[in-house]
Amino acid sequence: MATDMDVDMSEEDESKGGMWALEQKIDQPMDEEAGRLKNMYREKSFSAILLLRFAFQSLGVVYGDLGTSPLYVFYNTFPKGIDDTEDIIGALSLIIYSLTLVPLIKYVFIVCRANDNGQGGTFALYSLLCRHAKVNTIPNQHRTDEELTTYSRSTIHEKSFAAKTRRWLEGNIYKKNALLLLVLVGTCMAIGDGILTPAISVLSASGGIKIDHPGMSNDVVILVAVVILIGLFSLQHYGVDKVGWLFAPVVLLWFLLIGGIGIFNIWKYDIGVLRAFSPVYIFRYFKRRGKNGWTSLGGIMLSITGTEALFADLAHFPVSAIQLAFTVVVFPCLLLAYSGQAAYLMKNKEHVYDAFYRSIPESIYWPMFVIATLAAVVASQATISATFSIIKQANALGCFPRVKVIHTSSKFLGQIYIPDINWILMVLCIVVTAGFKNKSQIGNAYGTAVVIVMLATTFIMILIMLLVWRCHWLLVLIFAALSLIIELTYFSAVLFKIDQGGWVPLVIAAIFLFIMYIWHYGTVKRYEFEMHSKISMAWILGLGPSLGLVRVPGIGLVYTELASGVPHIFSHFITNLPAIHSVVVFVCVKYLPVYTVPEDERFLVKRIGPKNFHMFRCVARLESMMEGGSDSDEYSLYGQTQGQNQTQSQRSKEFLLPENSMNTFSSVVDLTISSCDSIVPVNVNSSTVMSSGQVSSHTEVDEMEFLTSCRDAGVVHIMGNTVVRARRDSPFYKKICIDYVYAFLRKMCREHSVIFNVPHESLLNVGQVFYV
């Protein structure tokens, strides 16, 4: 997990001496960014028409899951039937105030403000915290990363309560690990949500078939649900871009219909259900039902499922649009829908199992069945897409094995597809649907997953309010008390249903948590070994320009996770093969705890050592939640960067390439990064390399000609084929984790050469064994 390497940099600097300072001067990424950008995230103001358009579109992306809850809430609240009609009023009152306190007040008006450059979700909160306290466990960070324009953070007075909280959090490695573990638990439960939402939504929607055919077997309903699920997951590789334009109209029509039907049922059956807006009926409900009333909260909890998706999908729309859509459409329509069902049940309490479909007027039953099925598919699609994004984010943070990521849209970079995860989700959804066969047990499992995700968000939000917003401790206490009282109450209720299906998300989360923890642990240990075994720059300088080797024509790209220093793979290579290319470039692709890295600040290239050594470093800084790259990365031309190179070379008096594009360097080495998952060939007509402004133009031309000739001679990608083993004196559990589990995960995940799309004929693997 977290390492001991994140100690105070100033203290570390003082203890290293002059040689370390020399190495830092010779070999560090650029300390000064070229062209500071003015694109810090701020909530933009939109015209009324544009805001309405965003609010309309957000319905299809954000609110599908929350909107389909009326399909199954009342049955899961009263799985054994309704004894007293007053219980319906009490349950409705609980639903009303749950929707008011959690989605409306907590998430829409508080949590949504805690976005990371406009992005939401558990990882966004974690990234925000990592910038305001040294708690991140991404190992290869450097001080220059904090100079990014999107690496925004505010200063904290050292004597303030926020500063004391930060020191408390940073002071112990176990606290950092506990924070990461909290994030991972919330993430794993969200993945479980991605499995359970399609199961319960599609099964509940499919159950409407039995209303018109009461004698139909439940197995037929399950078969229909399974067929829909198979079709849903089989179409994922096309991406939601192809049918996404239908989502918003379908969900808007869904909300209007359930709201309208609710008004009709209130007027037709019992307008007296509106007295549920008085909280006194909550007290009477618990007094009358006792323990049964308490355990029924597991069903009430389902009325606020999908709330986490509201925050996680914040990236697609401005906060104001999401707030407008919820307050104007979603919230009132849900209240009317639940009130209408309650009014129907007041006269027909025996129909609680299928209250939603029974309460629909017969004349519009089948159109409503079709809309309900489509809405369930939209809700399922939202959670499946969110699961893909979660896996991608966990992968970037070094918390999940490398998997294939496919971008399904050229317009919307956030739309991705992960084949392996897709089929795993499909199998698990089918197993859950066919295994439980009823909404009650799936609902119990669903509620467990949702409440744990909410608890994780609450704990992280407490730290956000202290360290980022610097709220008064009294306000933080009020938020924490209200949130925890509600969520811990729900959590205590779902604990009673662990043996009735609630164990499912716990098992799913435990499996994914085990995988994430072991992968992150092994990755950090491997990085620590590489960090401690890196080569001294003084040793490199002592070898002379030829490095004591035969310098053959060509360019050698040495891939490493080190953002500074010469990696162990280089010394291992030249020890076994005393020859190296005329130009050596150490390539480091790393992820930062920010949601976005501006294009002009994404790439840093710098010379290592004197000019005649012909050694360089290229650092590609990507956001931890990056889901795609810019196509323009492949088409940068000579004239576009020449002037910027001259300015930078005068300022640094070193060999520099502009950071705004990997392609400038790519024009030398004939490659570029087009996305976070691949390095692909690009045809370039010319290359640009500028030396110091004080060097003559003749020298500059010679330098360009030399690098061009090296590029033409060929590019070789040198990668480490590393085997990680636990030391012999390691504890037994560590040997199991590293030698077996981590080794198995590494065999199953994608190779770096595949991710970077390295041509097989240009790949050179260097075998190493790391004993950690």
GROMACS .gro file of C-alpha atoms in nm, residues 161-550:
model
  390
  161PHE     CA    1  -0.767   2.280   1.254
  162ALA     CA    2  -0.728   2.175   0.889
  163ALA     CA    3  -0.348   2.174   0.924
  164LYS     CA    4  -0.370   1.964   1.239
  165THR     CA    5  -0.599   1.720   1.059
  166ARG     CA    6  -0.360   1.700   0.765
  167ARG     CA    7  -0.061   1.630   0.990
  168TRP     CA    8  -0.261   1.366   1.172
  169LEU     CA    9  -0.349   1.199   0.842
  170GLU     CA   10   0.002   1.222   0.699
  171GLY     CA   11   0.177   1.118   1.018
  172ASN     CA   12   0.111   0.746   1.000
  173ILE     CA   13   0.138   0.509   0.707
  174TYR     CA   14  -0.147   0.301   0.847
  175LYS     CA   15  -0.384   0.597   0.824
  176LYS     CA   16  -0.297   0.641   0.457
  177ASN     CA   17  -0.354   0.272   0.397
  178ALA     CA   18  -0.684   0.291   0.583
  179LEU     CA   19  -0.794   0.579   0.359
  180LEU     CA   20  -0.701   0.389   0.044
  181LEU     CA   21  -0.875   0.080   0.180
  182LEU     CA   22  -1.188   0.289   0.239
  183VAL     CA   23  -1.177   0.411  -0.121
  184LEU     CA   24  -1.127   0.056  -0.249
  185VAL     CA   25  -1.415  -0.078  -0.040
  186GLY     CA   26  -1.645   0.190  -0.180
  187THR     CA   27  -1.518   0.112  -0.529
  188CYS     CA   28  -1.573  -0.262  -0.491
  189MET     CA   29  -1.925  -0.207  -0.364
  190ALA     CA   30  -1.990   0.019  -0.664
  191ILE     CA   31  -1.876  -0.268  -0.887
  192GLY     CA   32  -2.124  -0.489  -0.703
  193ASP     CA   33  -2.385  -0.225  -0.779
  194GLY     CA   34  -2.299  -0.270  -1.147
  195ILE     CA   35  -2.388  -0.638  -1.113
  196LEU     CA   36  -2.703  -0.605  -0.902
  197THR     CA   37  -2.868  -0.308  -1.077
  198PRO     CA   38  -2.919  -0.487  -1.411
  199ALA     CA   39  -3.037  -0.798  -1.228
  200ILE     CA   40  -3.305  -0.634  -1.012
  201SER     CA   41  -3.412  -0.369  -1.266
  202VAL     CA   42  -3.457  -0.606  -1.559
  203LEU     CA   43  -3.615  -0.880  -1.345
  204SER     CA   44  -3.861  -0.633  -1.192
  205ALA     CA   45  -3.952  -0.489  -1.532
  206SER     CA   46  -3.993  -0.836  -1.685
  207GLY     CA   47  -4.224  -0.937  -1.402
  208GLY     CA   48  -4.496  -0.725  -1.559
  209ILE     CA   49  -4.567  -1.006  -1.804
  210LYS     CA   50  -4.734  -1.211  -1.530
  211ILE     CA   51  -4.997  -0.945  -1.461
  212ASP     CA   52  -5.178  -1.020  -1.786
  213HIS     CA   53  -5.094  -1.394  -1.764
  214PRO     CA   54  -5.125  -1.490  -1.395
  215GLY     CA   55  -5.073  -1.859  -1.465
  216MET     CA   56  -4.733  -1.803  -1.623
  217SER     CA   57  -4.443  -1.974  -1.447
  218ASN     CA   58  -4.185  -1.756  -1.274
  219ASP     CA   59  -3.920  -1.943  -1.471
  220VAL     CA   60  -4.051  -1.781  -1.789
  221VAL     CA   61  -4.005  -1.435  -1.635
  222ILE     CA   62  -3.650  -1.527  -1.535
  223LEU     CA   63  -3.580  -1.656  -1.886
  224VAL     CA   64  -3.704  -1.329  -2.038
  225ALA     CA   65  -3.485  -1.131  -1.795
  226VAL     CA   66  -3.181  -1.345  -1.879
  227VAL     CA   67  -3.237  -1.297  -2.253
  228ILE     CA   68  -3.259  -0.919  -2.205
  229LEU     CA   69  -2.940  -0.923  -1.995
  230ILE     CA   70  -2.752  -1.125  -2.257
  231GLY     CA   71  -2.866  -0.885  -2.527
  232LEU     CA   72  -2.770  -0.584  -2.314
  233PHE     CA   73  -2.416  -0.705  -2.246
  234SER     CA   74  -2.368  -0.834  -2.601
  235LEU     CA   75  -2.433  -0.485  -2.739
  236GLN     CA   76  -2.184  -0.311  -2.510
  237HIS     CA   77  -1.904  -0.316  -2.766
  238TYR     CA   78  -2.108  -0.084  -2.989
  239GLY     CA   79  -2.106   0.182  -2.717
  240VAL     CA   80  -2.391   0.396  -2.589
  241ASP     CA   81  -2.311   0.663  -2.848
  242LYS     CA   82  -2.513   0.469  -3.107
  243VAL     CA   83  -2.833   0.463  -2.901
  244GLY     CA   84  -2.757   0.720  -2.633
  245TRP     CA   85  -2.976   0.982  -2.799
  246LEU     CA   86  -3.277   0.769  -2.699
  247PHE     CA   87  -3.193   0.758  -2.330
  248ALA     CA   88  -3.304   1.106  -2.225
  249PRO     CA   89  -3.646   1.093  -2.402
  250VAL     CA   90  -3.714   0.744  -2.263
  251VAL     CA   91  -3.629   0.842  -1.905
  252LEU     CA   92  -3.816   1.174  -1.929
  253LEU     CA   93  -4.123   0.990  -2.058
  254TRP     CA   94  -4.080   0.738  -1.777
  255PHE     CA   95  -4.074   1.007  -1.508
  256LEU     CA   96  -4.373   1.190  -1.656
  257LEU     CA   97  -4.573   0.868  -1.678
  258ILE     CA   98  -4.500   0.745  -1.325
  259GLY     CA   99  -4.571   1.096  -1.193
  260GLY     CA  100  -4.897   1.119  -1.387
  261ILE     CA  101  -5.005   0.769  -1.282
  262GLY     CA  102  -4.923   0.866  -0.924
  263ILE     CA  103  -5.154   1.169  -0.942
  264PHE     CA  104  -5.428   0.951  -1.093
  265ASN     CA  105  -5.397   0.689  -0.817
  266ILE     CA  106  -5.394   0.949  -0.539
  267TRP     CA  107  -5.712   1.103  -0.676
  268LYS     CA  108  -5.880   0.765  -0.743
  269TYR     CA  109  -5.789   0.561  -0.436
  270ASP     CA  110  -5.689   0.764  -0.129
  271ILE     CA  111  -5.580   1.125  -0.117
  272GLY     CA  112  -5.520   1.075   0.253
  273VAL     CA  113  -5.177   0.924   0.182
  274LEU     CA  114  -5.046   1.280   0.156
  275ARG     CA  115  -5.046   1.295   0.534
  276ALA     CA  116  -4.725   1.089   0.508
  277PHE     CA  117  -4.543   1.419   0.459
  278SER     CA  118  -4.571   1.456   0.835
  279PRO     CA  119  -4.269   1.288   1.002
  280VAL     CA  120  -4.484   1.184   1.298
  281TYR     CA  121  -4.591   0.877   1.101
  282ILE     CA  122  -4.231   0.755   1.101
  283PHE     CA  123  -4.235   0.746   1.479
  284ARG     CA  124  -4.571   0.565   1.479
  285TYR     CA  125  -4.442   0.317   1.220
  286PHE     CA  126  -4.149   0.207   1.433
  287LYS     CA  127  -4.358   0.205   1.751
  288ARG     CA  128  -4.618  -0.018   1.588
  289ARG     CA  129  -4.389  -0.261   1.401
  290GLY     CA  130  -4.089  -0.278   1.633
  291LYS     CA  131  -3.806  -0.496   1.500
  292ASN     CA  132  -3.997  -0.572   1.180
  293GLY     CA  133  -4.018  -0.200   1.112
  294TRP     CA  134  -3.646  -0.169   1.166
  295THR     CA  135  -3.557  -0.453   0.928
  296SER     CA  136  -3.798  -0.313   0.667
  297LEU     CA  137  -3.556  -0.021   0.627
  298GLY     CA  138  -3.360  -0.252   0.397
  299GLY     CA  139  -3.646  -0.217   0.150
  300ILE     CA  140  -3.691   0.156   0.210
  301MET     CA  141  -3.319   0.190   0.135
  302LEU     CA  142  -3.385   0.087  -0.225
  303SER     CA  143  -3.574   0.412  -0.285
  304ILE     CA  144  -3.243   0.601  -0.285
  305THR     CA  145  -3.039   0.353  -0.489
  306GLY     CA  146  -2.880   0.523  -0.785
  307THR     CA  147  -2.785   0.826  -0.577
  308GLU     CA  148  -2.416   0.739  -0.603
  309ALA     CA  149  -2.451   0.728  -0.983
  310LEU     CA  150  -2.581   1.084  -0.963
  311PHE     CA  151  -2.243   1.192  -0.825
  312ALA     CA  152  -2.028   0.950  -1.024
  313ASP     CA  153  -2.170   1.073  -1.356
  314LEU     CA  154  -2.106   1.437  -1.271
  315ALA     CA  155  -1.838   1.456  -1.541
  316HIS     CA  156  -2.095   1.459  -1.819
  317PHE     CA  157  -2.292   1.764  -1.710
  318PRO     CA  158  -2.255   2.082  -1.505
  319VAL     CA  159  -2.368   2.067  -1.144
  320SER     CA  160  -2.639   2.326  -1.204
  321ALA     CA  161  -2.798   2.108  -1.476
  322ILE     CA  162  -2.805   1.803  -1.250
  323GLN     CA  163  -2.955   2.010  -0.969
  324LEU     CA  164  -3.220   2.151  -1.202
  325ALA     CA  165  -3.318   1.810  -1.341
  326PHE     CA  166  -3.349   1.658  -0.996
  327THR     CA  167  -3.546   1.935  -0.830
  328VAL     CA  168  -3.782   2.003  -1.123
  329VAL     CA  169  -3.841   1.655  -1.271
  330VAL     CA  170  -3.693   1.364  -1.076
  331PHE     CA  171  -3.777   1.454  -0.717
  332PRO     CA  172  -4.145   1.554  -0.764
  333CYS     CA  173  -4.215   1.265  -1.003
  334LEU     CA  174  -4.068   1.011  -0.761
  335LEU     CA  175  -4.271   1.151  -0.472
  336LEU     CA  176  -4.587   1.130  -0.682
  337ALA     CA  177  -4.504   0.777  -0.799
  338TYR     CA  178  -4.450   0.643  -0.447
  339SER     CA  179  -4.754   0.830  -0.314
  340GLY     CA  180  -4.967   0.688  -0.595
  341GLN     CA  181  -4.855   0.332  -0.523
  342ALA     CA  182  -4.924   0.387  -0.153
  343ALA     CA  183  -5.275   0.514  -0.236
  344TYR     CA  184  -5.340   0.204  -0.447
  345LEU     CA  185  -5.212  -0.027  -0.171
  346MET     CA  186  -5.441   0.139   0.083
  347LYS     CA  187  -5.729  -0.025  -0.105
  348ASN     CA  188  -5.542  -0.329  -0.243
  349LYS     CA  189  -5.280  -0.428   0.012
  350GLU     CA  190  -5.278  -0.789  -0.114
  351HIS     CA  191  -5.114  -0.668  -0.437
  352VAL     CA  192  -4.794  -0.551  -0.271
  353TYR     CA  193  -4.581  -0.803  -0.467
  354ASP     CA  194  -4.650  -0.629  -0.798
  355ALA     CA  195  -4.784  -0.297  -0.675
  356PHE     CA  196  -4.624  -0.096  -0.954
  357TYR     CA  197  -4.786  -0.283  -1.244
  358ARG     CA  198  -5.116  -0.337  -1.061
  359SER     CA  199  -5.150   0.036  -1.006
  360ILE     CA  200  -5.121   0.115  -1.379
  361PRO     CA  201  -5.453   0.191  -1.555
  362GLU     CA  202  -5.543  -0.098  -1.782
  363SER     CA  203  -5.567   0.120  -2.094
  364ILE     CA  204  -5.195   0.207  -2.087
  365TYR     CA  205  -5.062  -0.111  -1.929
  366TRP     CA  206  -4.868  -0.254  -2.224
  367PRO     CA  207  -4.716   0.078  -2.339
  368MET     CA  208  -4.610   0.131  -1.978
  369PHE     CA  209  -4.459  -0.219  -1.970
  370VAL     CA  210  -4.248  -0.136  -2.276
  371ILE     CA  211  -4.135   0.197  -2.128
  372ALA     CA  212  -4.054   0.027  -1.796
  373THR     CA  213  -3.839  -0.233  -1.971
  374LEU     CA  214  -3.656   0.037  -2.168
  375ALA     CA  215  -3.604   0.241  -1.850
  376ALA     CA  216  -3.461  -0.068  -1.677
  377VAL     CA  217  -3.219  -0.115  -1.966
  378VAL     CA  218  -3.114   0.252  -1.944
  379ALA     CA  219  -3.061   0.218  -1.569
  380SER     CA  220  -2.855  -0.096  -1.624
  381GLN     CA  221  -2.650   0.069  -1.896
  382ALA     CA  222  -2.561   0.358  -1.667
  383THR     CA  223  -2.422   0.128  -1.396
  384ILE     CA  224  -2.239  -0.093  -1.646
  385SER     CA  225  -2.069   0.211  -1.800
  386ALA     CA  226  -1.986   0.339  -1.451
  387THR     CA  227  -1.827   0.003  -1.369
  388PHE     CA  228  -1.608   0.025  -1.680
  389SER     CA  229  -1.494   0.372  -1.572
  390ILE     CA  230  -1.425   0.252  -1.217
  391ILE     CA  231  -1.207  -0.033  -1.343
  392LYS     CA  232  -1.022   0.207  -1.572
  393GLN     CA  233  -0.960   0.448  -1.285
  394ALA     CA  234  -0.845   0.169  -1.053
  395ASN     CA  235  -0.610   0.049  -1.324
  396ALA     CA  236  -0.459   0.395  -1.360
  397LEU     CA  237  -0.404   0.417  -0.984
  398GLY     CA  238  -0.221   0.085  -0.982
  399CYS     CA  239  -0.506  -0.088  -0.800
  400PHE     CA  240  -0.624  -0.328  -1.070
  401PRO     CA  241  -0.451  -0.556  -1.324
  402ARG     CA  242  -0.406  -0.412  -1.672
  403VAL     CA  243  -0.703  -0.488  -1.896
  404LYS     CA  244  -0.796  -0.400  -2.251
  405VAL     CA  245  -0.985  -0.072  -2.280
  406ILE     CA  246  -1.170   0.017  -2.600
  407HIS     CA  247  -1.304   0.365  -2.674
  408THR     CA  248  -1.642   0.324  -2.839
  409SER     CA  249  -1.696   0.686  -2.943
  410SER     CA  250  -1.483   0.935  -3.131
  411LYS     CA  251  -1.690   1.222  -2.986
  412PHE     CA  252  -1.721   1.126  -2.621
  413LEU     CA  253  -1.394   1.004  -2.473
  414GLY     CA  254  -1.564   0.891  -2.152
  415GLN     CA  255  -1.746   0.613  -2.334
  416ILE     CA  256  -1.533   0.302  -2.298
  417TYR     CA  257  -1.574  -0.074  -2.318
  418ILE     CA  258  -1.370  -0.336  -2.133
  419PRO     CA  259  -1.438  -0.680  -2.287
  420ASP     CA  260  -1.310  -0.895  -2.000
  421ILE     CA  261  -1.505  -0.704  -1.737
  422ASN     CA  262  -1.815  -0.698  -1.956
  423TRP     CA  263  -1.838  -1.077  -1.981
  424ILE     CA  264  -1.761  -1.121  -1.611
  425LEU     CA  265  -2.044  -0.880  -1.527
  426MET     CA  266  -2.281  -1.063  -1.763
  427VAL     CA  267  -2.209  -1.404  -1.609
  428LEU     CA  268  -2.248  -1.269  -1.255
  429CYS     CA  269  -2.572  -1.088  -1.345
  430ILE     CA  270  -2.718  -1.407  -1.491
  431VAL     CA  271  -2.606  -1.610  -1.190
  432VAL     CA  272  -2.766  -1.360  -0.950
  433THR     CA  273  -3.089  -1.340  -1.152
  434ALA     CA  274  -3.129  -1.714  -1.207
  435GLY     CA  275  -2.996  -1.806  -0.864
  436PHE     CA  276  -3.223  -1.589  -0.649
  437LYS     CA  277  -3.526  -1.587  -0.881
  438ASN     CA  278  -3.703  -1.314  -0.684
  439LYS     CA  279  -3.677  -0.942  -0.624
  440SER     CA  280  -3.661  -0.969  -0.247
  441GLN     CA  281  -3.323  -1.140  -0.210
  442ILE     CA  282  -3.167  -0.937  -0.491
  443GLY     CA  283  -3.305  -0.624  -0.324
  444ASN     CA  284  -3.142  -0.720   0.005
  445ALA     CA  285  -2.809  -0.759  -0.172
  446TYR     CA  286  -2.858  -0.433  -0.360
  447GLY     CA  287  -2.930  -0.235  -0.044
  448THR     CA  288  -2.618  -0.367   0.126
  449ALA     CA  289  -2.396  -0.253  -0.161
  450VAL     CA  290  -2.552   0.093  -0.184
  451VAL     CA  291  -2.537   0.181   0.186
  452ILE     CA  292  -2.169   0.084   0.212
  453VAL     CA  293  -2.082   0.304  -0.086
  454MET     CA  294  -2.266   0.592   0.079
  455LEU     CA  295  -2.082   0.540   0.407
  456ALA     CA  296  -1.747   0.546   0.225
  457THR     CA  297  -1.846   0.871   0.052
  458THR     CA  298  -1.948   1.025   0.384
  459PHE     CA  299  -1.616   0.950   0.553
  460ILE     CA  300  -1.420   1.090   0.258
  461MET     CA  301  -1.646   1.397   0.247
  462ILE     CA  302  -1.564   1.470   0.612
  463LEU     CA  303  -1.196   1.497   0.515
  464ILE     CA  304  -1.285   1.704   0.207
  465MET     CA  305  -1.477   1.952   0.421
  466LEU     CA  306  -1.185   1.982   0.663
  467LEU     CA  307  -0.887   1.989   0.426
  468VAL     CA  308  -1.025   2.127   0.100
  469TRP     CA  309  -1.322   2.345   0.193
  470ARG     CA  310  -1.179   2.425   0.539
  471CYS     CA  311  -1.525   2.440   0.690
  472HIS     CA  312  -1.574   2.519   1.056
  473TRP     CA  313  -1.555   2.201   1.259
  474LEU     CA  314  -1.910   2.258   1.381
  475LEU     CA  315  -2.048   2.244   1.025
  476VAL     CA  316  -1.846   1.930   0.960
  477LEU     CA  317  -1.986   1.779   1.278
  478ILE     CA  318  -2.344   1.856   1.173
  479PHE     CA  319  -2.292   1.703   0.828
  480ALA     CA  320  -2.120   1.395   0.971
  481ALA     CA  321  -2.380   1.344   1.242
  482LEU     CA  322  -2.683   1.371   1.012
  483SER     CA  323  -2.528   1.158   0.736
  484LEU     CA  324  -2.399   0.887   0.967
  485ILE     CA  325  -2.722   0.867   1.169
  486ILE     CA  326  -2.921   0.803   0.851
  487GLU     CA  327  -2.674   0.572   0.679
  488LEU     CA  328  -2.572   0.373   0.987
  489THR     CA  329  -2.941   0.323   1.061
  490TYR     CA  330  -2.990   0.178   0.715
  491PHE     CA  331  -2.669  -0.022   0.751
  492SER     CA  332  -2.790  -0.177   1.077
  493ALA     CA  333  -3.112  -0.276   0.900
  494VAL     CA  334  -2.941  -0.448   0.606
  495LEU     CA  335  -2.726  -0.645   0.851
  496PHE     CA  336  -3.041  -0.835   0.947
  497LYS     CA  337  -3.071  -0.946   0.585
  498ILE     CA  338  -2.717  -1.071   0.532
  499ASP     CA  339  -2.844  -1.430   0.525
  500GLN     CA  340  -3.130  -1.335   0.291
  501GLY     CA  341  -2.917  -1.223  -0.002
  502GLY     CA  342  -2.720  -0.943   0.162
  503TRP     CA  343  -2.408  -1.162   0.157
  504VAL     CA  344  -2.383  -1.141  -0.222
  505PRO     CA  345  -2.229  -0.791  -0.254
  506LEU     CA  346  -2.002  -0.868   0.041
  507VAL     CA  347  -1.861  -1.171  -0.140
  508ILE     CA  348  -1.830  -0.981  -0.468
  509ALA     CA  349  -1.662  -0.687  -0.295
  510ALA     CA  350  -1.429  -0.918  -0.100
  511ILE     CA  351  -1.309  -1.084  -0.421
  512PHE     CA  352  -1.246  -0.755  -0.602
  513LEU     CA  353  -1.092  -0.600  -0.290
  514PHE     CA  354  -0.853  -0.895  -0.256
  515ILE     CA  355  -0.749  -0.858  -0.621
  516MET     CA  356  -0.704  -0.480  -0.592
  517TYR     CA  357  -0.513  -0.497  -0.265
  518ILE     CA  358  -0.272  -0.768  -0.381
  519TRP     CA  359  -0.213  -0.597  -0.714
  520HIS     CA  360  -0.145  -0.261  -0.552
  521TYR     CA  361   0.076  -0.417  -0.285
  522GLY     CA  362   0.286  -0.604  -0.542
  523THR     CA  363   0.307  -0.301  -0.770
  524VAL     CA  364   0.431  -0.074  -0.490
  525LYS     CA  365   0.685  -0.332  -0.371
  526ARG     CA  366   0.814  -0.371  -0.725
  527TYR     CA  367   0.848   0.006  -0.760
  528GLU     CA  368   1.029   0.031  -0.426
  529PHE     CA  369   1.282  -0.226  -0.542
  530GLU     CA  370   1.338  -0.039  -0.868
  531MET     CA  371   1.367   0.291  -0.681
  532HIS     CA  372   1.626   0.157  -0.439
  533SER     CA  373   1.829  -0.013  -0.711
  534LYS     CA  374   1.845   0.276  -0.958
  535ILE     CA  375   2.184   0.382  -1.090
  536SER     CA  376   2.370   0.687  -0.967
  537MET     CA  377   2.412   0.968  -1.218
  538ALA     CA  378   2.767   1.012  -1.092
  539TRP     CA  379   2.840   0.657  -1.206
  540ILE     CA  380   2.692   0.730  -1.549
  541LEU     CA  381   2.898   1.049  -1.583
  542GLY     CA  382   3.211   0.857  -1.490
  543LEU     CA  383   3.167   0.627  -1.788
  544GLY     CA  384   3.219   0.909  -2.038
  545PRO     CA  385   3.019   0.994  -2.350
  546SER     CA  386   3.037   0.640  -2.488
  547LEU     CA  387   2.921   0.500  -2.153
  548GLY     CA  388   3.204   0.250  -2.182
  549LEU     CA  389   3.003   0.072  -2.451
  550VAL     CA  390   2.974   0.038  -2.823
   0.00000   0.00000   0.00000
